[in-house]
Short mmCIF file of C-alpha atoms in Angstrom, two decimals:
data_model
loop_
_atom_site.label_atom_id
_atom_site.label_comp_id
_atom_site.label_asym_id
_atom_site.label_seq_id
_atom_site.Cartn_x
_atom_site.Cartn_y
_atom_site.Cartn_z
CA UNK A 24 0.00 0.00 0.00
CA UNK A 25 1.64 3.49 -1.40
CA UNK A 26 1.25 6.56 0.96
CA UNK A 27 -0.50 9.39 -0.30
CA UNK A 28 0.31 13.03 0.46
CA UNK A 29 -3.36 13.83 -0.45
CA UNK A 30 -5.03 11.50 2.06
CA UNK A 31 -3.34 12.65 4.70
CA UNK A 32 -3.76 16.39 4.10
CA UNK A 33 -7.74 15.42 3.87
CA UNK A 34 -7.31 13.55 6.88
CA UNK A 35 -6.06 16.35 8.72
CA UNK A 36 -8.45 18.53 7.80
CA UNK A 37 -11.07 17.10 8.35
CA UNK A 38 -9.67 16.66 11.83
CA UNK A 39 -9.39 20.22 12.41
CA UNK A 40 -12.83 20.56 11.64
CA UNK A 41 -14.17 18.64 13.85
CA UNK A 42 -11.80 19.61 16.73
CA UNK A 43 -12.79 23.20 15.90
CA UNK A 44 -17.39 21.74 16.35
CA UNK A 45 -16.03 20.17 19.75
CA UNK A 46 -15.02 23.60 20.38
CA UNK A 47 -17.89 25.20 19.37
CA UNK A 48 -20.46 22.66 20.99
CA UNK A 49 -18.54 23.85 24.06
CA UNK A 50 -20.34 26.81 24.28
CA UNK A 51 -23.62 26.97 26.12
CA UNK A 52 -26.62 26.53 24.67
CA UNK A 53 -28.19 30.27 25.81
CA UNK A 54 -24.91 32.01 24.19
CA UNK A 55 -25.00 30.23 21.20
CA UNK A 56 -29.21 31.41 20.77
CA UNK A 57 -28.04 34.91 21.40
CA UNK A 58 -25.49 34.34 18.39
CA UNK A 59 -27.88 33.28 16.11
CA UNK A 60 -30.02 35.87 17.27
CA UNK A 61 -27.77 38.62 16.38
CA UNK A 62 -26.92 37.06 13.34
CA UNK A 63 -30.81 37.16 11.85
CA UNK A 64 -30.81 41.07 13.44
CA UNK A 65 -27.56 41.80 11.32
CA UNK A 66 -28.69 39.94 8.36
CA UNK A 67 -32.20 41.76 8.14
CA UNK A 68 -30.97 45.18 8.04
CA UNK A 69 -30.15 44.16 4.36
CA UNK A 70 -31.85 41.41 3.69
CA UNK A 71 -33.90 42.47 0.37
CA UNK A 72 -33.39 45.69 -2.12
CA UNK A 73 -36.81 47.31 -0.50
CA UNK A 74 -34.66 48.04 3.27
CA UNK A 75 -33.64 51.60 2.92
CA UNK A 76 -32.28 54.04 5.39
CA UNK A 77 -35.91 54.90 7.01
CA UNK A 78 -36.24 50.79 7.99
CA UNK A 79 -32.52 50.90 9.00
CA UNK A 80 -33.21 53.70 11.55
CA UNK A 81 -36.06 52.70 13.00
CA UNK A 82 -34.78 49.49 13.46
CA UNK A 83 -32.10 50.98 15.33
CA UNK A 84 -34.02 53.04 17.67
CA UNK A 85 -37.03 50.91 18.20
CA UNK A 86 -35.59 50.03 21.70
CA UNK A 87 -35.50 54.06 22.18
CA UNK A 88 -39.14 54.37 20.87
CA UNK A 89 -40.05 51.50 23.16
CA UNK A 90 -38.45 52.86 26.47
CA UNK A 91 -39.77 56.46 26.00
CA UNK A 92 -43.54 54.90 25.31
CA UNK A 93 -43.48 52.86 28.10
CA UNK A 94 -42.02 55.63 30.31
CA UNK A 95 -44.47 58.25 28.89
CA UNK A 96 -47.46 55.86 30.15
CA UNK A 97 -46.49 55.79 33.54
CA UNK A 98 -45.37 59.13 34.08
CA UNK A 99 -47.95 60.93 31.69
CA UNK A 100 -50.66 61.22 34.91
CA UNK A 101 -48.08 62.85 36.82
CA UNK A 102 -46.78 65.45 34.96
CA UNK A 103 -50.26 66.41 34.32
CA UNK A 104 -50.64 66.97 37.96
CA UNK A 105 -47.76 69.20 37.82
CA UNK A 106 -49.01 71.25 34.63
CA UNK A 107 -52.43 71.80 37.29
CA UNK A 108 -50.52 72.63 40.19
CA UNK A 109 -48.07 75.28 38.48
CA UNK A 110 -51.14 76.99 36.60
CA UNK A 111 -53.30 76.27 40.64
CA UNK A 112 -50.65 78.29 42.03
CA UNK A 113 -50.49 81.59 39.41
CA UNK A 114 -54.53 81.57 40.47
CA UNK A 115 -53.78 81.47 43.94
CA UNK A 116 -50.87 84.33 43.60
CA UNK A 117 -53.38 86.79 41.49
CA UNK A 118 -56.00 86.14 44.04
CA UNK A 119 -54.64 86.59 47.09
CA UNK A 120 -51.44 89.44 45.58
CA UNK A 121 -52.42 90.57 42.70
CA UNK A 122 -56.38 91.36 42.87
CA UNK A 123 -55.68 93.29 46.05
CA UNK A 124 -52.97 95.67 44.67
CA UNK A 125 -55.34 95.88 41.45
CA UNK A 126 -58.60 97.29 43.94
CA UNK A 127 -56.63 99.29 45.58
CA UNK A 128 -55.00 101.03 42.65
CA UNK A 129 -56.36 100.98 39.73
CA UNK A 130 -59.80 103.13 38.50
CA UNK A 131 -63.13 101.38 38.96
CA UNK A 132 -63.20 100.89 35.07
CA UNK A 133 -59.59 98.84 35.02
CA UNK A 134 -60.75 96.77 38.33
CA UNK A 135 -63.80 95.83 36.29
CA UNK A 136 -61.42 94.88 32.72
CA UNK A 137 -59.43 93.08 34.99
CA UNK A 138 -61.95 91.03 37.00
CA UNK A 139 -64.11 90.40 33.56
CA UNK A 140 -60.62 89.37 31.30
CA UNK A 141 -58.88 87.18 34.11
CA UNK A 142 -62.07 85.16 35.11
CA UNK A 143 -62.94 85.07 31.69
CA UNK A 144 -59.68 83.75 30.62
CA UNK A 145 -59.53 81.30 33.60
CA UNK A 146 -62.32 79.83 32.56
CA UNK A 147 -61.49 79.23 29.31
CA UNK A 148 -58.28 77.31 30.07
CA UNK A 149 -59.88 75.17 32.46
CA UNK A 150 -62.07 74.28 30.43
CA UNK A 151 -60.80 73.36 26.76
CA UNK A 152 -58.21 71.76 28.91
CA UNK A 153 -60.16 69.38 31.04
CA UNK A 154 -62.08 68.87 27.32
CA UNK A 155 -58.82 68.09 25.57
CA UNK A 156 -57.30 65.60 28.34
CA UNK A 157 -60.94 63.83 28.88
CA UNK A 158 -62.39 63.61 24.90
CA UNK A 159 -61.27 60.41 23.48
CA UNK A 160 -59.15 61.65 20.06
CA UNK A 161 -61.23 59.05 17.97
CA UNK A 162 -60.72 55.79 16.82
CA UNK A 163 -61.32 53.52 13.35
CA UNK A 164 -63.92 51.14 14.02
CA UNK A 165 -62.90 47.39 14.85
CA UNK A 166 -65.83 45.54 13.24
CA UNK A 167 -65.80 45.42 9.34
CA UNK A 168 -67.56 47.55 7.64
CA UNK A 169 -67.65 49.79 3.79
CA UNK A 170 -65.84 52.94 4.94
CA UNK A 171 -63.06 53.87 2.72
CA UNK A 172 -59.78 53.10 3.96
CA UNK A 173 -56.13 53.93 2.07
CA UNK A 174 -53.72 51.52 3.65
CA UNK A 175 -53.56 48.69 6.59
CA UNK A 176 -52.02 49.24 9.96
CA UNK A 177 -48.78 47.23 10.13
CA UNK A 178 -49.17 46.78 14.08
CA UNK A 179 -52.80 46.71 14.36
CA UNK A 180 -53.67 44.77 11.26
CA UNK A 181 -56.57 47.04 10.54
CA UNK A 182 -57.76 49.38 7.93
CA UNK A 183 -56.57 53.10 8.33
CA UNK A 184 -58.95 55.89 6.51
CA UNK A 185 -57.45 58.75 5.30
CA UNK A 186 -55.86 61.18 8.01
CA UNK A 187 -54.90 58.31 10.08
CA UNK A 188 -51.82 57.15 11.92
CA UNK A 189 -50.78 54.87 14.61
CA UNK A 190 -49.84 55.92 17.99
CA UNK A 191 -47.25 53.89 19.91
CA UNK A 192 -48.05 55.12 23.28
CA UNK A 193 -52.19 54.21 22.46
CA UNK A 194 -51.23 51.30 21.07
CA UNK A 195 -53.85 51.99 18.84
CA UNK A 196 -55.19 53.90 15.07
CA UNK A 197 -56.18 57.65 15.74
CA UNK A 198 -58.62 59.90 13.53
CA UNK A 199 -56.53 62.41 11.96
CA UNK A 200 -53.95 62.43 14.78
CA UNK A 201 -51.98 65.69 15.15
CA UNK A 202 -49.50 64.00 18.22
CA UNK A 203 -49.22 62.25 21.95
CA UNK A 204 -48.57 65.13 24.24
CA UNK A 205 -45.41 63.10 26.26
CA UNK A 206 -42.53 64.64 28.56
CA UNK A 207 -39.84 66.87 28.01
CA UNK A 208 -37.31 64.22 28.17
CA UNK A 209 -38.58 61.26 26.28
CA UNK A 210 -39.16 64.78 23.54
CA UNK A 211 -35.38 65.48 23.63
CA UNK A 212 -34.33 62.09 22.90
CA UNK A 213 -36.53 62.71 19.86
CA UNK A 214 -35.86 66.28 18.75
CA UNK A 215 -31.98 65.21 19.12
CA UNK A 216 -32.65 62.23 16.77
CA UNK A 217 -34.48 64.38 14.23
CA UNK A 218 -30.85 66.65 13.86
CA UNK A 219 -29.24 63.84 13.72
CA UNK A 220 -31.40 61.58 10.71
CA UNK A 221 -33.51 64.89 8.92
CA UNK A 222 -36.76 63.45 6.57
CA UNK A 223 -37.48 60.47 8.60
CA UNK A 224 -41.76 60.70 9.01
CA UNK A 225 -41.42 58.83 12.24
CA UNK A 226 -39.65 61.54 13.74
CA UNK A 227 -41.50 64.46 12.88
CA UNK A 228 -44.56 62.95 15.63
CA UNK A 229 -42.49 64.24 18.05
CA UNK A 230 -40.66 67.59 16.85
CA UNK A 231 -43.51 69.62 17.48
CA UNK A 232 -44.09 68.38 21.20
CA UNK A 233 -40.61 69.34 22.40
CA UNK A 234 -41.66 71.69 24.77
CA UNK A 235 -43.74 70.12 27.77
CA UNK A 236 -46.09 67.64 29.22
CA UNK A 237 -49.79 69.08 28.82
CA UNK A 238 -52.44 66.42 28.38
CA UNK A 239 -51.25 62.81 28.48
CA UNK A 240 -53.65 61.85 25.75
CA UNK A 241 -53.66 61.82 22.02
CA UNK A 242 -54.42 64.88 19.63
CA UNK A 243 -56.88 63.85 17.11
CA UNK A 244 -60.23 64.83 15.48
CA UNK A 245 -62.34 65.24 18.34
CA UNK A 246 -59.77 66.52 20.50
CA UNK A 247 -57.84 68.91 18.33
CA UNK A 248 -59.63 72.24 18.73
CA UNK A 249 -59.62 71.59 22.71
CA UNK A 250 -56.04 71.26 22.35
CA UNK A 251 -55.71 74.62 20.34
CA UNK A 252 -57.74 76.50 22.41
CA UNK A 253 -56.12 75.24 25.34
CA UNK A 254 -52.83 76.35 23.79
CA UNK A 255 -54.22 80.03 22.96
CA UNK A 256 -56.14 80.95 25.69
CA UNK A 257 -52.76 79.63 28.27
CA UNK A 258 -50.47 81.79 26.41
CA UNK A 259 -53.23 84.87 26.32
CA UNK A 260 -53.32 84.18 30.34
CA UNK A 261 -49.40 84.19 30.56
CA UNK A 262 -48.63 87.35 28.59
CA UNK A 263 -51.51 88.93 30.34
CA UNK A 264 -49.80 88.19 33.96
CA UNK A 265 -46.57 88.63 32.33
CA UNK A 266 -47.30 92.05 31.21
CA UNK A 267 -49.80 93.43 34.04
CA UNK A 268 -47.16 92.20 36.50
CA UNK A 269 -43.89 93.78 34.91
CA UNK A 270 -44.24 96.96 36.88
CA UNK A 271 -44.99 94.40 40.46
CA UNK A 272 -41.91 92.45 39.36
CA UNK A 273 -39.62 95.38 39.12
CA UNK A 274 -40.44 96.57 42.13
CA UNK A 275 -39.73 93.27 44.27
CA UNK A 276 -36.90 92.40 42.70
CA UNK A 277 -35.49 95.45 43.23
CA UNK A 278 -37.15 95.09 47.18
CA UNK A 279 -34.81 92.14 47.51
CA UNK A 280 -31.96 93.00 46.27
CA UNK A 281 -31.51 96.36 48.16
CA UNK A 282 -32.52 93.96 51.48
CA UNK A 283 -29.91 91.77 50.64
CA UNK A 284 -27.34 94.67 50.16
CA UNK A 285 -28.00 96.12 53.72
CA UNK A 286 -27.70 94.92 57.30
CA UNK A 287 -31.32 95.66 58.50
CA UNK A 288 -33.98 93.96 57.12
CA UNK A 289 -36.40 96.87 56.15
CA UNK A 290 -39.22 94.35 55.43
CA UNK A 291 -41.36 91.82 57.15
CA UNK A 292 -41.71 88.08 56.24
CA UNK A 293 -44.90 88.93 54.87
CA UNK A 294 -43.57 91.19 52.49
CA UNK A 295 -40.61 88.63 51.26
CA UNK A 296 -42.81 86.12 50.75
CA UNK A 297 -44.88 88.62 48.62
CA UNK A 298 -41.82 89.88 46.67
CA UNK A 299 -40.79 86.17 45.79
CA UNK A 300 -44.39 85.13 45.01
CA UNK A 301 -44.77 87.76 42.27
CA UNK A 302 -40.83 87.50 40.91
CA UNK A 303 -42.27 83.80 41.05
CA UNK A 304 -45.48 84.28 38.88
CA UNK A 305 -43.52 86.69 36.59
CA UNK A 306 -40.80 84.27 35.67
CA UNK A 307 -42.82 81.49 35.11
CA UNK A 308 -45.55 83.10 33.44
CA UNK A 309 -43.34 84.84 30.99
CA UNK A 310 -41.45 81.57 30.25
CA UNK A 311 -44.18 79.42 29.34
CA UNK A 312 -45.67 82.37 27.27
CA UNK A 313 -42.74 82.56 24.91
CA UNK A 314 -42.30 78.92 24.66
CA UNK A 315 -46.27 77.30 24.74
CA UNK A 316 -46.62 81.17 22.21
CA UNK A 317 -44.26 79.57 19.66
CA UNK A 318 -46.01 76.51 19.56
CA UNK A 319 -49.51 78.45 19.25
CA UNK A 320 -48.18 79.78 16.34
CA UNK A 321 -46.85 77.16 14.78
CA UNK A 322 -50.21 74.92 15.14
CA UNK A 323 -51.88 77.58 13.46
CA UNK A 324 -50.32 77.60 10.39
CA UNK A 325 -50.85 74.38 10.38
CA UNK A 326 -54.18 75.18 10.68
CA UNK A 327 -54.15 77.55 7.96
CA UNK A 328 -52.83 74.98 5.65
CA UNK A 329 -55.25 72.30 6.50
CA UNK A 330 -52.99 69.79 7.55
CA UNK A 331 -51.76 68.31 10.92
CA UNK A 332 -48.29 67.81 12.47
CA UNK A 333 -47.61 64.39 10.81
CA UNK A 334 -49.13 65.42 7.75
CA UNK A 335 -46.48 68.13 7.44
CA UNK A 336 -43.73 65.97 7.13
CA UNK A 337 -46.14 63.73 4.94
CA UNK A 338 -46.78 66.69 2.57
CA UNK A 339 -43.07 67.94 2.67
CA UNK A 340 -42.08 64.33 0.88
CA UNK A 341 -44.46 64.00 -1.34
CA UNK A 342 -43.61 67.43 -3.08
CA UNK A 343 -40.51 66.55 -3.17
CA UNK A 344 -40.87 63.38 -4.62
CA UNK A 345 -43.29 64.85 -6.94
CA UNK A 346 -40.91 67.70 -7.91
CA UNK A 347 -38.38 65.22 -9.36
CA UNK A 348 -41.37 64.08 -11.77
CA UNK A 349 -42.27 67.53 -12.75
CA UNK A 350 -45.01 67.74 -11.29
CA UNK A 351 -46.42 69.96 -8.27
CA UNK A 352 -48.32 68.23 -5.03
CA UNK A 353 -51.43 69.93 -3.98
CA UNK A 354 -53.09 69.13 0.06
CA UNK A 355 -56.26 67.62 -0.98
CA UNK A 356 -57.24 68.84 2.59
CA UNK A 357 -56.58 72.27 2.04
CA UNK A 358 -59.81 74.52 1.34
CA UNK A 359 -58.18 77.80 1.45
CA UNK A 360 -57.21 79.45 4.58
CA UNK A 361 -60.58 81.08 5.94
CA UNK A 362 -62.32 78.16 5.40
CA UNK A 363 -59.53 75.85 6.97
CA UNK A 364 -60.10 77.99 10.21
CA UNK A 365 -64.05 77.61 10.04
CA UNK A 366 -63.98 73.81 10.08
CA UNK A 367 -61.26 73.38 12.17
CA UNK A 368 -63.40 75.79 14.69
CA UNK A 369 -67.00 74.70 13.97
CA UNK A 370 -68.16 77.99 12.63
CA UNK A 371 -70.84 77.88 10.30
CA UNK A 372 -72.61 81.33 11.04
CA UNK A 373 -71.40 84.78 12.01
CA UNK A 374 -72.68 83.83 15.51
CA UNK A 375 -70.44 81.34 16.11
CA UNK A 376 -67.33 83.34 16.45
CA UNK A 377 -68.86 83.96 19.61
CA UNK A 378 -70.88 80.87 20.94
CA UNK A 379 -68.19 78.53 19.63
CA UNK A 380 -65.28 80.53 19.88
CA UNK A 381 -65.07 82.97 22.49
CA UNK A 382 -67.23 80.86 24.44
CA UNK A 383 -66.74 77.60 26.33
CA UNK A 384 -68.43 75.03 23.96
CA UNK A 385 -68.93 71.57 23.37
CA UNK A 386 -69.54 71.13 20.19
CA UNK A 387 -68.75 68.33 17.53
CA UNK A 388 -66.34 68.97 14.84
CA UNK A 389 -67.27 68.61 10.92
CA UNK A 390 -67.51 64.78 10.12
CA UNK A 391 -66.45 61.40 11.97
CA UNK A 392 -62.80 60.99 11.22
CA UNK A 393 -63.41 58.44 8.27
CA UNK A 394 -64.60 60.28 5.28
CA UNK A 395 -63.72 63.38 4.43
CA UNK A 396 -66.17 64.41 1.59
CA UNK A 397 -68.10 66.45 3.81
CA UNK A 398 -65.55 69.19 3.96
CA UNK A 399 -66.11 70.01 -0.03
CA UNK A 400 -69.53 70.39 0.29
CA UNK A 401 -69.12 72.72 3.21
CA UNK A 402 -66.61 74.91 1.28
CA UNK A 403 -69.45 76.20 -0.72
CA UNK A 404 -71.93 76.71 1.74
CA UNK A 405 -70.24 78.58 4.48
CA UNK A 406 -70.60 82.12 3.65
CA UNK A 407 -67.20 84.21 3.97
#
């Protein structure tokens, strides 16, 4: 028998291989699963030509999307206990500083504008708030039935109508939804994300939230206008404090500081606690003016365009990716700007502007979330 050189090279090797399986078997069973399991995670980022960079991403921050919604249900109830508590104690400073200094100073005719506006205002706030965090935003229906629908919900498995988008912290469809009012932290996280990947529709849920925790519910079509009201009628409040109490802030700031220069204490610890309650009111309210003001604005272009906070970034794409065809995109929600502002607001008389507007009011808005043919009939028939 003639010794080959071949043989024993295939012997060998396939010696090493199976030294090199013994190794491997070596390895617990739970490490080897977690192997395999990073393997498939690896291999689906580009597993067919469809993945782009918008699956990539989200695939990479779905565990940050996950731990913000689950933190943003737990904590939503009590930041909306602070939001009532701050706004509880600028009542409770007007009423017992403020209202006082105003009787005593002012002329009968500015005690009675004051009294009428702030209780006016107050009322207002409280209420479209309350309204926005208690009215359900509106849901598609579960049960099968003929309303039209333009594409299926990839996590609820259900038909979405036009308008409609899926909120992660609801775990379920809403009507025309606008956003989740969440914290200021989990919005960070996001806003810091949307510098960082620009385009990304995902994202641009949670740009326009990036300022504070108001409602812990979802903004949607039967919630909306409570929302924007809400919105308004706060910052009208806060620049109203903010500029009745400029003169009252100057005054006890300037109170403290000259007590803090010199050795006797020229004022009670009635009158400290006064000075610090209105340099307290002043900051605050003048804070949350500017920044809850900027977001007034902003929701009412969108208003003015017809179109919601998602549906921006929605709207932004699409002319863009109709641009490179040649052709323009045109909001098929869009019915001019007046008549954006009278559906959004109910108003279908002169009368209205008051009743439904200036007034606390309950009222329904224009159709039930699923169709939206309604709205160009209406055009026509509200007179400008």
């Amino acid at each position: 028998m003639r010794w080959c050189p071949s043989s024993m090279l295939h012997l060998c090797c396939l010696r090493s291989r199976s030294c090199t399986r013994r190794g491997r078997n070596k390895l617990p069973l739970w490490i080897r699963e977690i192997w395999a399991y990073m393997r498939v995670l690896v291999q689906s980022l580009y597993f067919n030509s469809l993945t782009d960079s918008d699956v990539v991403f989200d695939s990479v921050f779905e565990p940050v999307f996950w731990t913000v919604d689950y933190v943003t249900r737990w904590f939503g109830t009590v930041f909306v206990c602070l939001v009532v508590l701050l706004t509880s104690s600028i009542v409770v400073i007007a009423y017992i500083v403020l209202l006082p200094l105003v009787i005593n100073t002012y002329s009968p005719a500015w005690i009675a504008w004051h009294i009428c506006y702030g209780h006016w205002n107050l009322i207002m706030i409280a209420f479209h708030y309350y309204k926005a965090a208690k009215t359900s935003p509106g849901c598609p229906p579960t049960e099968k039935n003929d309303a039209p629908f333009v594409s299926v919900c990839k996590k609820c498995i259900m038909a979405k109508p036009a308008r409609t988008h899926h909120c992660g912290i609801c775990n379920r469809c809403i009507l025309k939804m606008d956003h989740h009012c969440r914290i200021l932290c989990s919005n960070i996280i996001f806003v810091m994300s949307e510098i960082m990947y620009c385009g990304n529709d995902k994202m641009g849920i949670y740009l326009n939230v990036s300022i504070s925790a108001w409602l812990n519910n979802c903004v949607g079509h039967f919630n909306h206008r409570y929302f924007f009201s809400f919105c308004l009628f706060m910052t009208l409040g806060c620049v109203y404090c903010s500029i009745s109490g400029r003169n009252l802030f100057l005054d006890a700031y300037n109170a403290l500081e000259t007590n803090y220069q010199t050795s006797a204490p020229p004022y009670t610890f009635k009158d400290k606690m006064i000075h610090k309650s209105i340099i307290y009111m002043w900051v605050l309210t003048s804070t949350v003016g500017v920044a809850l003001g900027a977001l007034t604005i902003w929701h009412a272009v969108l208003i003015s365009r017809g179109e919601t906070s998602i549906e921006r970034h929605i709207n932004n794409k699409e002319t863009k990716r109709m641009a490179k065809w040649g052709k323009v995109y045109r909001n098929p929600f869009n019915y001019g700007r007046l008549n954006n502002w009278k559906i959004f607001l109910g108003v279908e008389k002169r009368s209205h502007w008051v009743t439904r507007v200036l007034l606390p009011s309950g009222h329904a808005p224009y159709g039930d979330g699923l169709t939206w043919d309604i709205f160009a009939v209406k055009r026509d028939l509200i007179a400008v």
